[in-house]
mmCIF file with all atom_site columns, C-alpha atoms in Angstrom:
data_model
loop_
_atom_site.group_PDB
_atom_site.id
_atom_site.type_symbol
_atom_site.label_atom_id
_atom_site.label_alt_id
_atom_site.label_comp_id
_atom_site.label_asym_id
_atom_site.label_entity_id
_atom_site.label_seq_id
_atom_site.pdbx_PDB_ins_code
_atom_site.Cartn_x
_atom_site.Cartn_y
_atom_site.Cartn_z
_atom_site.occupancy
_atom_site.B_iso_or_equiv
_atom_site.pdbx_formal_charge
_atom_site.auth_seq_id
_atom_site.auth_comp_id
_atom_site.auth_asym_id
_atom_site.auth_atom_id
_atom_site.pdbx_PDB_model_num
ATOM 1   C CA . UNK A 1 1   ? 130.973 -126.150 -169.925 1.00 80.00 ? 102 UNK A CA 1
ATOM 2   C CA . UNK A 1 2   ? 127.467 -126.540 -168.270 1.00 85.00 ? 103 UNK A CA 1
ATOM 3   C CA . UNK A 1 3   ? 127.396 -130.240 -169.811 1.00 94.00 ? 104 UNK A CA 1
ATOM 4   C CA . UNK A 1 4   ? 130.766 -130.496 -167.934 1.00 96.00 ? 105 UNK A CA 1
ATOM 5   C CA . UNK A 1 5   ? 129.886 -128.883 -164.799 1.00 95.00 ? 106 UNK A CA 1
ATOM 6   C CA . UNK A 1 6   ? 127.144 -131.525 -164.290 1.00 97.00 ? 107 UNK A CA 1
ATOM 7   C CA . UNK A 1 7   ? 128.782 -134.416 -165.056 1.00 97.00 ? 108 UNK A CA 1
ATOM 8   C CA . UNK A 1 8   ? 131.264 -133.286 -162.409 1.00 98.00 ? 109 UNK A CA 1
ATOM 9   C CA . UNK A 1 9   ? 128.797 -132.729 -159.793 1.00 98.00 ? 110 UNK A CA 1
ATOM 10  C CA . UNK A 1 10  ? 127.558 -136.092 -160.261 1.00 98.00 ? 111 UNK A CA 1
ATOM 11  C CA . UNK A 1 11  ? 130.703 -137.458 -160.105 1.00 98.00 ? 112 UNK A CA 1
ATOM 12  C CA . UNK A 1 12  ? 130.742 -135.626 -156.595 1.00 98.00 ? 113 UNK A CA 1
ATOM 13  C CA . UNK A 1 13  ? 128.100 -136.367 -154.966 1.00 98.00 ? 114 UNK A CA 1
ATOM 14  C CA . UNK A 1 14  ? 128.767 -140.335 -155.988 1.00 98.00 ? 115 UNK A CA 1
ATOM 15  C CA . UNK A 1 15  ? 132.301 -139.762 -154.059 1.00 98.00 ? 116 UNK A CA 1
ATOM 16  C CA . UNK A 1 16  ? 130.282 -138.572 -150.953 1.00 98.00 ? 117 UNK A CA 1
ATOM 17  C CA . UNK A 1 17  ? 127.725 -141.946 -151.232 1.00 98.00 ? 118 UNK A CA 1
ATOM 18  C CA . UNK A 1 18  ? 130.243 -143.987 -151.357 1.00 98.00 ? 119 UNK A CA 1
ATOM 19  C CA . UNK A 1 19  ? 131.591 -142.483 -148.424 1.00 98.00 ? 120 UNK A CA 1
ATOM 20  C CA . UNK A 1 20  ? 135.296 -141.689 -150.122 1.00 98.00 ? 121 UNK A CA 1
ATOM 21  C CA . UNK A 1 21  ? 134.627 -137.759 -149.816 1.00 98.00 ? 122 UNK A CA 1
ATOM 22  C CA . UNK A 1 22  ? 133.850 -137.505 -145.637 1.00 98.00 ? 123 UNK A CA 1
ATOM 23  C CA . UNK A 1 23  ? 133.810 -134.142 -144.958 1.00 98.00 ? 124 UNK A CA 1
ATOM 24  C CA . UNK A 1 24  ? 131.937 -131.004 -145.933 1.00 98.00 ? 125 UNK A CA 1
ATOM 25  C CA . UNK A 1 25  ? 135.547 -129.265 -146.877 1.00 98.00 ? 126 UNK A CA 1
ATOM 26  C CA . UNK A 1 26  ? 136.453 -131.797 -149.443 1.00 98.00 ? 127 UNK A CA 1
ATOM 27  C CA . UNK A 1 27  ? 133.330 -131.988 -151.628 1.00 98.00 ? 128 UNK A CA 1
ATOM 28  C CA . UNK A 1 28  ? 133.117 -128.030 -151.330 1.00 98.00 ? 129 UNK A CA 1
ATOM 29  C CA . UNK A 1 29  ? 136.724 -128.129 -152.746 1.00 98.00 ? 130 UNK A CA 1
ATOM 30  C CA . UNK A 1 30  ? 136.131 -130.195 -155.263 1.00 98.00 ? 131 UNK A CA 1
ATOM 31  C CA . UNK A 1 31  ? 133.279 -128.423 -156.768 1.00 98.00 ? 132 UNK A CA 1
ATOM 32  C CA . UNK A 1 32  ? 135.481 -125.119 -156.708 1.00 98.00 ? 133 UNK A CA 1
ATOM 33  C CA . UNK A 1 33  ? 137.876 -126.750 -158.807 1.00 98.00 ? 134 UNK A CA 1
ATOM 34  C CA . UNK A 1 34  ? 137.090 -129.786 -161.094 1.00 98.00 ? 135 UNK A CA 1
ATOM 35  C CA . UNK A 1 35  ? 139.554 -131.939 -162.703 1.00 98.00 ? 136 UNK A CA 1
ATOM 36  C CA . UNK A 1 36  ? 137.941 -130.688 -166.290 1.00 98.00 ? 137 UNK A CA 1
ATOM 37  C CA . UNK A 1 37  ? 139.838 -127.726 -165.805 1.00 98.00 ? 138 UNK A CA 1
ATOM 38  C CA . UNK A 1 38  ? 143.100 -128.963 -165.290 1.00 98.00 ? 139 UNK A CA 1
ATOM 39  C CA . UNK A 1 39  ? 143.424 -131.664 -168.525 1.00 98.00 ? 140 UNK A CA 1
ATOM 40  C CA . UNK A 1 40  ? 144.127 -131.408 -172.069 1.00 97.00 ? 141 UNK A CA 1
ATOM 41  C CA . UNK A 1 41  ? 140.395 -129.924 -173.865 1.00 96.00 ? 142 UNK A CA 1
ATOM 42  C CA . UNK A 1 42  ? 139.958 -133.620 -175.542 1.00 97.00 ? 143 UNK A CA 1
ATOM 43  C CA . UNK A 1 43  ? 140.053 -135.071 -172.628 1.00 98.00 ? 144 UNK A CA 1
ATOM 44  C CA . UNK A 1 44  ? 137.694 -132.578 -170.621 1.00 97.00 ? 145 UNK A CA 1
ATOM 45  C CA . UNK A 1 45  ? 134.259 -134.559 -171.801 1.00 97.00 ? 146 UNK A CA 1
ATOM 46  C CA . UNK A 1 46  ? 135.995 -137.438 -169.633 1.00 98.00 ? 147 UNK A CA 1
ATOM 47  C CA . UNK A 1 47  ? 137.529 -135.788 -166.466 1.00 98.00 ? 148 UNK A CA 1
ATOM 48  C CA . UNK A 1 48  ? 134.148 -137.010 -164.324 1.00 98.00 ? 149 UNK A CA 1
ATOM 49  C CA . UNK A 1 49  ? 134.959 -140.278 -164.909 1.00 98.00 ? 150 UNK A CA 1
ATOM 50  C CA . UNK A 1 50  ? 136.944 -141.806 -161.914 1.00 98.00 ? 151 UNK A CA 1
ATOM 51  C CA . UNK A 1 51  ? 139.762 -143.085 -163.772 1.00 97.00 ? 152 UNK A CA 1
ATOM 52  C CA . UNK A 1 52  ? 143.297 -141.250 -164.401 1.00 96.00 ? 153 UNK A CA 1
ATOM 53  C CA . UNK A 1 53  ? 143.346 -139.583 -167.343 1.00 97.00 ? 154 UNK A CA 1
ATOM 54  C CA . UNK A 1 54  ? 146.678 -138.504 -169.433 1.00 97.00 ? 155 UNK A CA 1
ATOM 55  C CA . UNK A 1 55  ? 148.724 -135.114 -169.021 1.00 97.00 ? 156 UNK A CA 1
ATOM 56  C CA . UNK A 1 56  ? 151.767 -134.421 -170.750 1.00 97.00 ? 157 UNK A CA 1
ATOM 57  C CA . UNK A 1 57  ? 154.688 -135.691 -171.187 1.00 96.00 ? 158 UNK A CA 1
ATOM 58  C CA . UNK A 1 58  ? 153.689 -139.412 -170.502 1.00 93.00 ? 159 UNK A CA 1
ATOM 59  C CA . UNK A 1 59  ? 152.210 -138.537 -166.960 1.00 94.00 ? 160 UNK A CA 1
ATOM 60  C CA . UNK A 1 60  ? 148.673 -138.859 -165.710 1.00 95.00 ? 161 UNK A CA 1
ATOM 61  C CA . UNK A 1 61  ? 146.336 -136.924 -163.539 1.00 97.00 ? 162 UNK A CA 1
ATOM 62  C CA . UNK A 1 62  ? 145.222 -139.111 -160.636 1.00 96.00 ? 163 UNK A CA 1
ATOM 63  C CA . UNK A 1 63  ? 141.190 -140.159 -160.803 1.00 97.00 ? 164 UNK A CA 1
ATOM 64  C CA . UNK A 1 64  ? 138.981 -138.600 -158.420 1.00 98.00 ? 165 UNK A CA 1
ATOM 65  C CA . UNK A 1 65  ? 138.490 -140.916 -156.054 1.00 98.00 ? 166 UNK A CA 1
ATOM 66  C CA . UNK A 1 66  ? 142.495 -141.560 -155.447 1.00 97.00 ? 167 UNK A CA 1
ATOM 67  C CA . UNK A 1 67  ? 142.717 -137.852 -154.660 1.00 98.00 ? 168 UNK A CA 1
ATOM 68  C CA . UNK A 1 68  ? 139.848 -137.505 -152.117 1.00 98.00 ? 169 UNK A CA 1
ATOM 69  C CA . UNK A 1 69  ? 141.352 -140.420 -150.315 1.00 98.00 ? 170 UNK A CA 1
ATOM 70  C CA . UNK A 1 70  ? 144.610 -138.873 -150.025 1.00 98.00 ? 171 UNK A CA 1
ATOM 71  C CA . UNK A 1 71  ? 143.064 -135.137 -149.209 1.00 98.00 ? 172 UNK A CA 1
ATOM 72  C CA . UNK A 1 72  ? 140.925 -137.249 -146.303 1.00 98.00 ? 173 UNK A CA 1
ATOM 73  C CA . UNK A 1 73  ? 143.585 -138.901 -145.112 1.00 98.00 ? 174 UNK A CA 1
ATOM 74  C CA . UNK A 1 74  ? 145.501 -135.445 -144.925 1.00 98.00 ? 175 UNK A CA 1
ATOM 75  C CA . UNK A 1 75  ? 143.462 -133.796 -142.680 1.00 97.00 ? 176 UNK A CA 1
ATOM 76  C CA . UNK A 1 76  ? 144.347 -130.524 -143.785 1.00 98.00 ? 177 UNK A CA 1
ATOM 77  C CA . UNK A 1 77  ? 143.406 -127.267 -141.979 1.00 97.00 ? 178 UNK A CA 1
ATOM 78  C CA . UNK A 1 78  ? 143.367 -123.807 -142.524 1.00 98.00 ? 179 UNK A CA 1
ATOM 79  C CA . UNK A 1 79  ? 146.825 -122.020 -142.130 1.00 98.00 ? 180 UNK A CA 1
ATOM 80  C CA . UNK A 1 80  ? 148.693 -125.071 -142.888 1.00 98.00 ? 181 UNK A CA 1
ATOM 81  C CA . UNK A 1 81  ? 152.257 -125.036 -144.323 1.00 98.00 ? 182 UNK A CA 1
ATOM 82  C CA . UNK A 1 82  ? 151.671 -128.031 -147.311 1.00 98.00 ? 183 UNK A CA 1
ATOM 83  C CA . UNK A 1 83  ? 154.406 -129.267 -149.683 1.00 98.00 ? 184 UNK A CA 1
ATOM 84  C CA . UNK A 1 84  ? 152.904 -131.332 -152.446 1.00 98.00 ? 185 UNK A CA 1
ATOM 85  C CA . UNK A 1 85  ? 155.474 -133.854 -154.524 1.00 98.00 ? 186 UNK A CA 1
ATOM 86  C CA . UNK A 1 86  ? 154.628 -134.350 -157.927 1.00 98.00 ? 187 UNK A CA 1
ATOM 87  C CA . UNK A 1 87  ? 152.153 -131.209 -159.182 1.00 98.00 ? 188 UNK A CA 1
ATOM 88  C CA . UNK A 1 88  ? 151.644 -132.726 -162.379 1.00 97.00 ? 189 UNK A CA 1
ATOM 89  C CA . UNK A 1 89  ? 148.700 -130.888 -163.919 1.00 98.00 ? 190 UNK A CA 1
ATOM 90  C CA . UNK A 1 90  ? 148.143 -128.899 -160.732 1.00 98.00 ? 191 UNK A CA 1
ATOM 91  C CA . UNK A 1 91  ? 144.670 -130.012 -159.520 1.00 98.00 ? 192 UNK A CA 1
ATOM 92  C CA . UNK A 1 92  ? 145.545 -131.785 -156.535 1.00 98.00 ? 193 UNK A CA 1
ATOM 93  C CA . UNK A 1 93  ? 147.678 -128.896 -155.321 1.00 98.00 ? 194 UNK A CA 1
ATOM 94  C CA . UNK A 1 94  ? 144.613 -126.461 -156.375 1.00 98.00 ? 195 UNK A CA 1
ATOM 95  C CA . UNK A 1 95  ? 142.447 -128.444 -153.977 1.00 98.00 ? 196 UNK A CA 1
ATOM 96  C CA . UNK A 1 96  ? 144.614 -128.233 -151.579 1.00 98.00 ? 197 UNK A CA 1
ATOM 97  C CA . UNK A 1 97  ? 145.088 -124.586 -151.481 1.00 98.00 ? 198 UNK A CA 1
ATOM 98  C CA . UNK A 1 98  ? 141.521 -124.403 -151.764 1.00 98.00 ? 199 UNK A CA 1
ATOM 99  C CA . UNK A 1 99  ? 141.588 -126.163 -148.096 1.00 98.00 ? 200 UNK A CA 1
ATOM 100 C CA . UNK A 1 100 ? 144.540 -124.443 -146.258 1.00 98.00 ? 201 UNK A CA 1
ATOM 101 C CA . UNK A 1 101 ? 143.520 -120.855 -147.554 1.00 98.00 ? 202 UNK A CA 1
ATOM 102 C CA . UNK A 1 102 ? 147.161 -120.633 -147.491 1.00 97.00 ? 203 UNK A CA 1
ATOM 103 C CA . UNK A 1 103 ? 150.220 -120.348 -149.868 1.00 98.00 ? 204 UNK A CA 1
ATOM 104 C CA . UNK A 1 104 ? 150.724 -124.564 -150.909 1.00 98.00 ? 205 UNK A CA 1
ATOM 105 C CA . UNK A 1 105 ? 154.280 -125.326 -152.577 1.00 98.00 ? 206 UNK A CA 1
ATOM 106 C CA . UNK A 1 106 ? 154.514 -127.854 -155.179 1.00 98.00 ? 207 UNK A CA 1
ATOM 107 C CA . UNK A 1 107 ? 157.858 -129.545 -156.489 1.00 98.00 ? 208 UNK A CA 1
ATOM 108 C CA . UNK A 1 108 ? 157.939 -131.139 -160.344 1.00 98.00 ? 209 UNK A CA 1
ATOM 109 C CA . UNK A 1 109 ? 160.835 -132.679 -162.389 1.00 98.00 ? 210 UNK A CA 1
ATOM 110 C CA . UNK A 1 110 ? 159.409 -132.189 -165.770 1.00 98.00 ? 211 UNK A CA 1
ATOM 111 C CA . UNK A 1 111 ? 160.260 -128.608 -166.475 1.00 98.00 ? 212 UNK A CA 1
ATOM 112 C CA . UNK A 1 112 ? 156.717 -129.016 -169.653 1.00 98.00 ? 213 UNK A CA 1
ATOM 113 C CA . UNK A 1 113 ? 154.279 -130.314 -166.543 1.00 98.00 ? 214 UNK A CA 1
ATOM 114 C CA . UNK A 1 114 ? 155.760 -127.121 -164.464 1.00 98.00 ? 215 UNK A CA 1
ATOM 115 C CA . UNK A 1 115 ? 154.484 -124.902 -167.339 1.00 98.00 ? 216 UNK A CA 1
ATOM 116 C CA . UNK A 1 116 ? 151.377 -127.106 -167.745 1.00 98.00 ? 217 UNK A CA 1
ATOM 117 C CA . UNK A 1 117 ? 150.178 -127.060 -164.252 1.00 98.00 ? 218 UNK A CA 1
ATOM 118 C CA . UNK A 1 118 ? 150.901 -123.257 -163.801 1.00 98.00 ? 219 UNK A CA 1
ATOM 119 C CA . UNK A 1 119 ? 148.448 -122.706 -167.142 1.00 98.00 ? 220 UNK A CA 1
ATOM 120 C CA . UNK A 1 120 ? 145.902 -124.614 -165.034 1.00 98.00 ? 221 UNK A CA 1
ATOM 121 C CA . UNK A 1 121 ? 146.360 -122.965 -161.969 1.00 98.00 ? 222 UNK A CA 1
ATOM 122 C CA . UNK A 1 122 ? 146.674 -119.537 -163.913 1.00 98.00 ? 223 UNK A CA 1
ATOM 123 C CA . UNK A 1 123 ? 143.501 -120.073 -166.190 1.00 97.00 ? 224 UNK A CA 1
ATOM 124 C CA . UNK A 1 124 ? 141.395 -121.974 -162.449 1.00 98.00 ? 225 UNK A CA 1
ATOM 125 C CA . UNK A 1 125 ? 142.252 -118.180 -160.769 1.00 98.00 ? 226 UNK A CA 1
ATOM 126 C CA . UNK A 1 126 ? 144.582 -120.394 -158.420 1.00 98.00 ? 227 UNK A CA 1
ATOM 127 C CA . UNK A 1 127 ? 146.913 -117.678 -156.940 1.00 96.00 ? 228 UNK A CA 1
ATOM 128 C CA . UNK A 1 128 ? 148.040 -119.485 -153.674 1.00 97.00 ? 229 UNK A CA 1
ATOM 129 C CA . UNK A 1 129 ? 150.264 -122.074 -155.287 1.00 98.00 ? 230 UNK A CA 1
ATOM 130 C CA . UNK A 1 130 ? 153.787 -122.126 -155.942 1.00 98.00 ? 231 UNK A CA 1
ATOM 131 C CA . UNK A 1 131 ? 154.946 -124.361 -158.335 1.00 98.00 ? 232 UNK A CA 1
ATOM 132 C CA . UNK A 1 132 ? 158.772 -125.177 -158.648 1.00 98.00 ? 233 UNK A CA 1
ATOM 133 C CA . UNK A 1 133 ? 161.094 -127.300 -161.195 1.00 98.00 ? 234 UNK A CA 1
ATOM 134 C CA . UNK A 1 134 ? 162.973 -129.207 -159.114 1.00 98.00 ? 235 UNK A CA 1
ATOM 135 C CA . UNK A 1 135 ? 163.536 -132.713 -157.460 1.00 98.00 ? 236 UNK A CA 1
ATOM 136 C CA . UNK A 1 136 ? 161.577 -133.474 -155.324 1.00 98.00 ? 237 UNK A CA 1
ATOM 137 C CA . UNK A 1 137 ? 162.718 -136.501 -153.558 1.00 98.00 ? 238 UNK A CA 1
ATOM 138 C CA . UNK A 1 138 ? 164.543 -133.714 -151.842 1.00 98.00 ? 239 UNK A CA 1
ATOM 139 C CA . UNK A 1 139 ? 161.701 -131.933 -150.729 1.00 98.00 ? 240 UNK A CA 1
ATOM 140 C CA . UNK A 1 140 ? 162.068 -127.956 -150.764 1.00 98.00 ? 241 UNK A CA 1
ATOM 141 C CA . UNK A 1 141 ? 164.017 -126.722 -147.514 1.00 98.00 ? 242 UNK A CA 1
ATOM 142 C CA . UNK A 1 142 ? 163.238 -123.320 -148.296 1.00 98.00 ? 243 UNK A CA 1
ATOM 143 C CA . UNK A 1 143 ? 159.737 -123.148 -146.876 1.00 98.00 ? 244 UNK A CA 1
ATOM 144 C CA . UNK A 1 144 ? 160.556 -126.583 -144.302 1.00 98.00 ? 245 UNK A CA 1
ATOM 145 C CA . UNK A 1 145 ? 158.793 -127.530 -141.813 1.00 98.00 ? 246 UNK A CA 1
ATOM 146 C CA . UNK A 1 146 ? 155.538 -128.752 -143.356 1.00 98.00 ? 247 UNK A CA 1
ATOM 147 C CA . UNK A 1 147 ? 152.537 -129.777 -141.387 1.00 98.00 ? 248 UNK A CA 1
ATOM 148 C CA . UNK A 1 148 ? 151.586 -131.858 -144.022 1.00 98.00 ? 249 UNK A CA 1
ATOM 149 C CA . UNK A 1 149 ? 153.505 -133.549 -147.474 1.00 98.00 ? 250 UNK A CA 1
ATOM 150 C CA . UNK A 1 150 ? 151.381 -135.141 -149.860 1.00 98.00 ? 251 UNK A CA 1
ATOM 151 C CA . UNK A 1 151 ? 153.482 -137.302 -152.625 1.00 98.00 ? 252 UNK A CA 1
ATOM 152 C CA . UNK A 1 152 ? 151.714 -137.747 -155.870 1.00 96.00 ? 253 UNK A CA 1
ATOM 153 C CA . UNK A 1 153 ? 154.165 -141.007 -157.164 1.00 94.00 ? 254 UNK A CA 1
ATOM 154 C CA . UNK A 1 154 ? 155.025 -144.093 -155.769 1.00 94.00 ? 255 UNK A CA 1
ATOM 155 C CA . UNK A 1 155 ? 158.590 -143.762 -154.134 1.00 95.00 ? 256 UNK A CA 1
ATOM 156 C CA . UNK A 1 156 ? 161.398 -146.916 -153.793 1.00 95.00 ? 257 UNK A CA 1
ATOM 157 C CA . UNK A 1 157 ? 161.234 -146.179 -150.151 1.00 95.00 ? 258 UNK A CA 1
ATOM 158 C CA . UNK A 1 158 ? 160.322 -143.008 -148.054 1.00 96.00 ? 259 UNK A CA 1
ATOM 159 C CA . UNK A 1 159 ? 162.973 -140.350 -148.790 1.00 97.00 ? 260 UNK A CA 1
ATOM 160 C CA . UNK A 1 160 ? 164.871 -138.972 -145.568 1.00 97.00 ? 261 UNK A CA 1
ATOM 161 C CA . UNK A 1 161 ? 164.376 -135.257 -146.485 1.00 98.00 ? 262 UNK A CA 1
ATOM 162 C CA . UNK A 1 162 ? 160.518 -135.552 -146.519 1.00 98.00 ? 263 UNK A CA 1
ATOM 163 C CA . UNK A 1 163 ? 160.825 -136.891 -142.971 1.00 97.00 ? 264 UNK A CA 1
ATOM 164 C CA . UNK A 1 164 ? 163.360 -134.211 -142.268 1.00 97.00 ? 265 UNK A CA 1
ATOM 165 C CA . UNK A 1 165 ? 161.342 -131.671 -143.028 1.00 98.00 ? 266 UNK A CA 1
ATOM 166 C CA . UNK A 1 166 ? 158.101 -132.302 -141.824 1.00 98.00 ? 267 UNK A CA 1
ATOM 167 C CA . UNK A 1 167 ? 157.024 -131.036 -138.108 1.00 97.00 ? 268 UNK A CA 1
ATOM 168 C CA . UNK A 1 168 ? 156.533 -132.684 -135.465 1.00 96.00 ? 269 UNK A CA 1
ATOM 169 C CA . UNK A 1 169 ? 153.008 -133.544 -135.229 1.00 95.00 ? 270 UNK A CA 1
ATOM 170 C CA . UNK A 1 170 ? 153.042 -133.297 -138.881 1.00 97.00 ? 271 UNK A CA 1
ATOM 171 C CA . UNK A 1 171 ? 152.127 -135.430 -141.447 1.00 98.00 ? 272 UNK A CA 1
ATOM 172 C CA . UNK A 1 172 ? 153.237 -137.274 -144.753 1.00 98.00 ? 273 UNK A CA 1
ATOM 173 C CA . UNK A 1 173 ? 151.005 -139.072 -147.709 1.00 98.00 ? 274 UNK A CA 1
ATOM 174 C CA . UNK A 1 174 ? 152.892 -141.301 -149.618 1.00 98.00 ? 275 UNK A CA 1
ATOM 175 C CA . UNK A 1 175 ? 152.786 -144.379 -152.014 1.00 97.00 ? 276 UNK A CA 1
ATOM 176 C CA . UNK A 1 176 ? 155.836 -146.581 -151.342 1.00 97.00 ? 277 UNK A CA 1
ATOM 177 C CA . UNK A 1 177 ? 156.619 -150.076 -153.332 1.00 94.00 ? 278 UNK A CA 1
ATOM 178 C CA . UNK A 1 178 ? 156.923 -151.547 -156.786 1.00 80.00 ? 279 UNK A CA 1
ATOM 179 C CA . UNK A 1 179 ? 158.524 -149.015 -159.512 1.00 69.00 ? 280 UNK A CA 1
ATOM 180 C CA . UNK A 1 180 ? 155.815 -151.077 -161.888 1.00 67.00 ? 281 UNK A CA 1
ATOM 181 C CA . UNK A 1 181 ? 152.695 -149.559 -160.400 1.00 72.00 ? 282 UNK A CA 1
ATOM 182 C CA . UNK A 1 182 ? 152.329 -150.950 -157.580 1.00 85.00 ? 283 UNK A CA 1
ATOM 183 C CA . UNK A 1 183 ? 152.361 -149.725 -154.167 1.00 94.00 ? 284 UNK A CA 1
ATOM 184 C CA . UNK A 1 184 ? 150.937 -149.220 -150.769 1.00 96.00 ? 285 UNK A CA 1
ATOM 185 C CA . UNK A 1 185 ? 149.802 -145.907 -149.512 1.00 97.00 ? 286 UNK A CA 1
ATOM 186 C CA . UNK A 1 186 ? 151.303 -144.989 -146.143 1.00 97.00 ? 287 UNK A CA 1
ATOM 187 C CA . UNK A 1 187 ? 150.623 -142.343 -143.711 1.00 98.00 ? 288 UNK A CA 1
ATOM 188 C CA . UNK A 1 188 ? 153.997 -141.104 -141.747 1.00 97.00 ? 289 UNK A CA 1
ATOM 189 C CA . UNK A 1 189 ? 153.231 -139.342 -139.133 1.00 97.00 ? 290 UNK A CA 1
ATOM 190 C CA . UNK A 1 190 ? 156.185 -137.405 -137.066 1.00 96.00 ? 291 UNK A CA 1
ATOM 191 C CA . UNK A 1 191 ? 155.758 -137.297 -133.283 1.00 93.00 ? 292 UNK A CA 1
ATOM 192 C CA . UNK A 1 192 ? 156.513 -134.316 -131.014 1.00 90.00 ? 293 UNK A CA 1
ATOM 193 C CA . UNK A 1 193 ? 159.778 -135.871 -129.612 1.00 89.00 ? 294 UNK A CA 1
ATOM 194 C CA . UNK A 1 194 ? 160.538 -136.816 -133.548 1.00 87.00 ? 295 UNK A CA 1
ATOM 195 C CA . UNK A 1 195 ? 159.768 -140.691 -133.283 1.00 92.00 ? 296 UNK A CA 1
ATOM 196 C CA . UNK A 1 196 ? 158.334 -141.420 -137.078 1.00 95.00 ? 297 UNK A CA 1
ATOM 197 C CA . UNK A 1 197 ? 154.965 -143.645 -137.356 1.00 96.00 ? 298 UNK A CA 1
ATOM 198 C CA . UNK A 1 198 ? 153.737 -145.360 -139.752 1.00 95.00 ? 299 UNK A CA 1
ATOM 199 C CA . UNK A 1 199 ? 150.127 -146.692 -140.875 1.00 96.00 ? 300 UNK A CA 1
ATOM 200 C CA . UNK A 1 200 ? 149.148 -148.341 -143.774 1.00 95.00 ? 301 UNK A CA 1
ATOM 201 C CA . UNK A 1 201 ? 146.355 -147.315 -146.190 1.00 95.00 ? 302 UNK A CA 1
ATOM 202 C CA . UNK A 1 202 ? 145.990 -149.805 -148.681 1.00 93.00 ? 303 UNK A CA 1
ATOM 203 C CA . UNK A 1 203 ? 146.896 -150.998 -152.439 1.00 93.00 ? 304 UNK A CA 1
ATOM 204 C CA . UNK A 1 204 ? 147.358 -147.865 -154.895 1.00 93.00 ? 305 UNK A CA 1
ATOM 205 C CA . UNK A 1 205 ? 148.955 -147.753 -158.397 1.00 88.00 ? 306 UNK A CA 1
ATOM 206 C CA . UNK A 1 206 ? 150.944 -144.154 -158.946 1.00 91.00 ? 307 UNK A CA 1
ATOM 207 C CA . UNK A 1 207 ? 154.100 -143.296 -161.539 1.00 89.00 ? 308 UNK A CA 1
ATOM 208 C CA . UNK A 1 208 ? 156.935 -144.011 -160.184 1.00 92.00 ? 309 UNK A CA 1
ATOM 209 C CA . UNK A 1 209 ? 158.613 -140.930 -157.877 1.00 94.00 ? 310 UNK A CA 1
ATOM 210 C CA . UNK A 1 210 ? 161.982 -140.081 -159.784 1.00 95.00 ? 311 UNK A CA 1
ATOM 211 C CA . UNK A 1 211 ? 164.974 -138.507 -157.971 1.00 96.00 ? 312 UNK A CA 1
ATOM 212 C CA . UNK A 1 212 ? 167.752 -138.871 -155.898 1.00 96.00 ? 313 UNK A CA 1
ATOM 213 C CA . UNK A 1 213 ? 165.950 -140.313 -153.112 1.00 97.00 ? 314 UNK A CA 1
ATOM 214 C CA . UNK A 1 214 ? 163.771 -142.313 -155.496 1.00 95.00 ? 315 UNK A CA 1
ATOM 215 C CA . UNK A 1 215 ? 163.917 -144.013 -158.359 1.00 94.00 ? 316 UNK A CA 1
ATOM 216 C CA . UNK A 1 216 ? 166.919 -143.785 -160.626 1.00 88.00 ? 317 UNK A CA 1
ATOM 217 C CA . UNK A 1 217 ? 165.801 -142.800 -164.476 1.00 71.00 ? 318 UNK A CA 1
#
């Protein structure tokens, strides 16, 4: 675990040289909780190496410098009410909750990642996320609005209950494009008199988001 632990930090500080980890919140969350805990043990000796790396069920967990682009671009703050789409292994929603100091909820389709990413979470001493089997292309309504919604798959087009249920003055994350990974990273952002904006990021590659607002399996 040592061996692991300093791998990790160099992977880290690398992130911050580079300039793709900005603030001092980030990097500190990131070295509370690195990706080695939240994959499969044979892959552990490889979770520092910024690449995605596979979970189960076919999925993958998102290398490290795709998630400390999306947490930047976030801008998440203490308190925040966070909806994450696509929990997957649970690390990105572990960093999260590691930002807002606050309870994070998490929507997954694939009822063996649910039980997956709660081991993680479980086994990390993650106690502030919620994670629920469910689609989530239709968001959760029972904890709407959200100050933020970060979506971990790359979505047909931006489903109408995530902008629905975020606040105005809020603020969605989200791949949108090809189903073959290929997308564009937007950030939505919801004005207070509800007027939706949106700016573009750049070229990503996610899985593509499943659902009824999403793609059809």
């Amino acid at each position: 675990m040592e061996q692991l632990d300093g791998l990790w930090r160099r992977r880290v500080a690398s992130l911050v040289e580079e300039g793709i980890i900005r603030s001092e919140a980030v990097r500190r969350a990131f070295l509370r909780y690195p990706r080695y805990l939240f994959v499969e043990k044979r892959y552990q000796s490889y979770a520092h190496v910024d690449e995605p790396l596979p979970i189960p069920a076919g999925q993958t967990v998102s290398a490290p410098h795709m998630v400390a682009i999306m947490l930047e671009l976030a801008e998440l703050e203490r308190g925040m009410n966070v909806l994450e789409i696509g929990t997957g292994s649970g690390w990105n929603a572990a960093l999260i909750a590691e930002l807002v100091k606050s309870d994070v909820y998490t929507v997954e389709r694939i009822p063996e990642l649910v039980e997956f990413a709660r081991r993680n979470l479980e086994r990390a001493g993650v106690k502030n996320v919620h994670v629920f089997l469910g689609d989530g292309t239709k968001g959760f309504p029972p904890k709407a609005p959200y100050d933020r919604m970060i979506v971990t798959a790359g979505a047909p087009k931006v489903p109408e209950p995530l902008i629905e249920q975020l606040k105005p003055g809020g603020r969605l994350i989200i791949p949108v494009g090809s189903h073959h990974l290929w997308q564009e990273l937007y950030v939505m952002t919801k004005t207070e008199d509800g007027e939706v904006r949106k700016k573009r990021w750049g070229g990503v590659a996610f899985v593509p988001l499943m659902g009824e607002h999403g793609w059809r399996g």
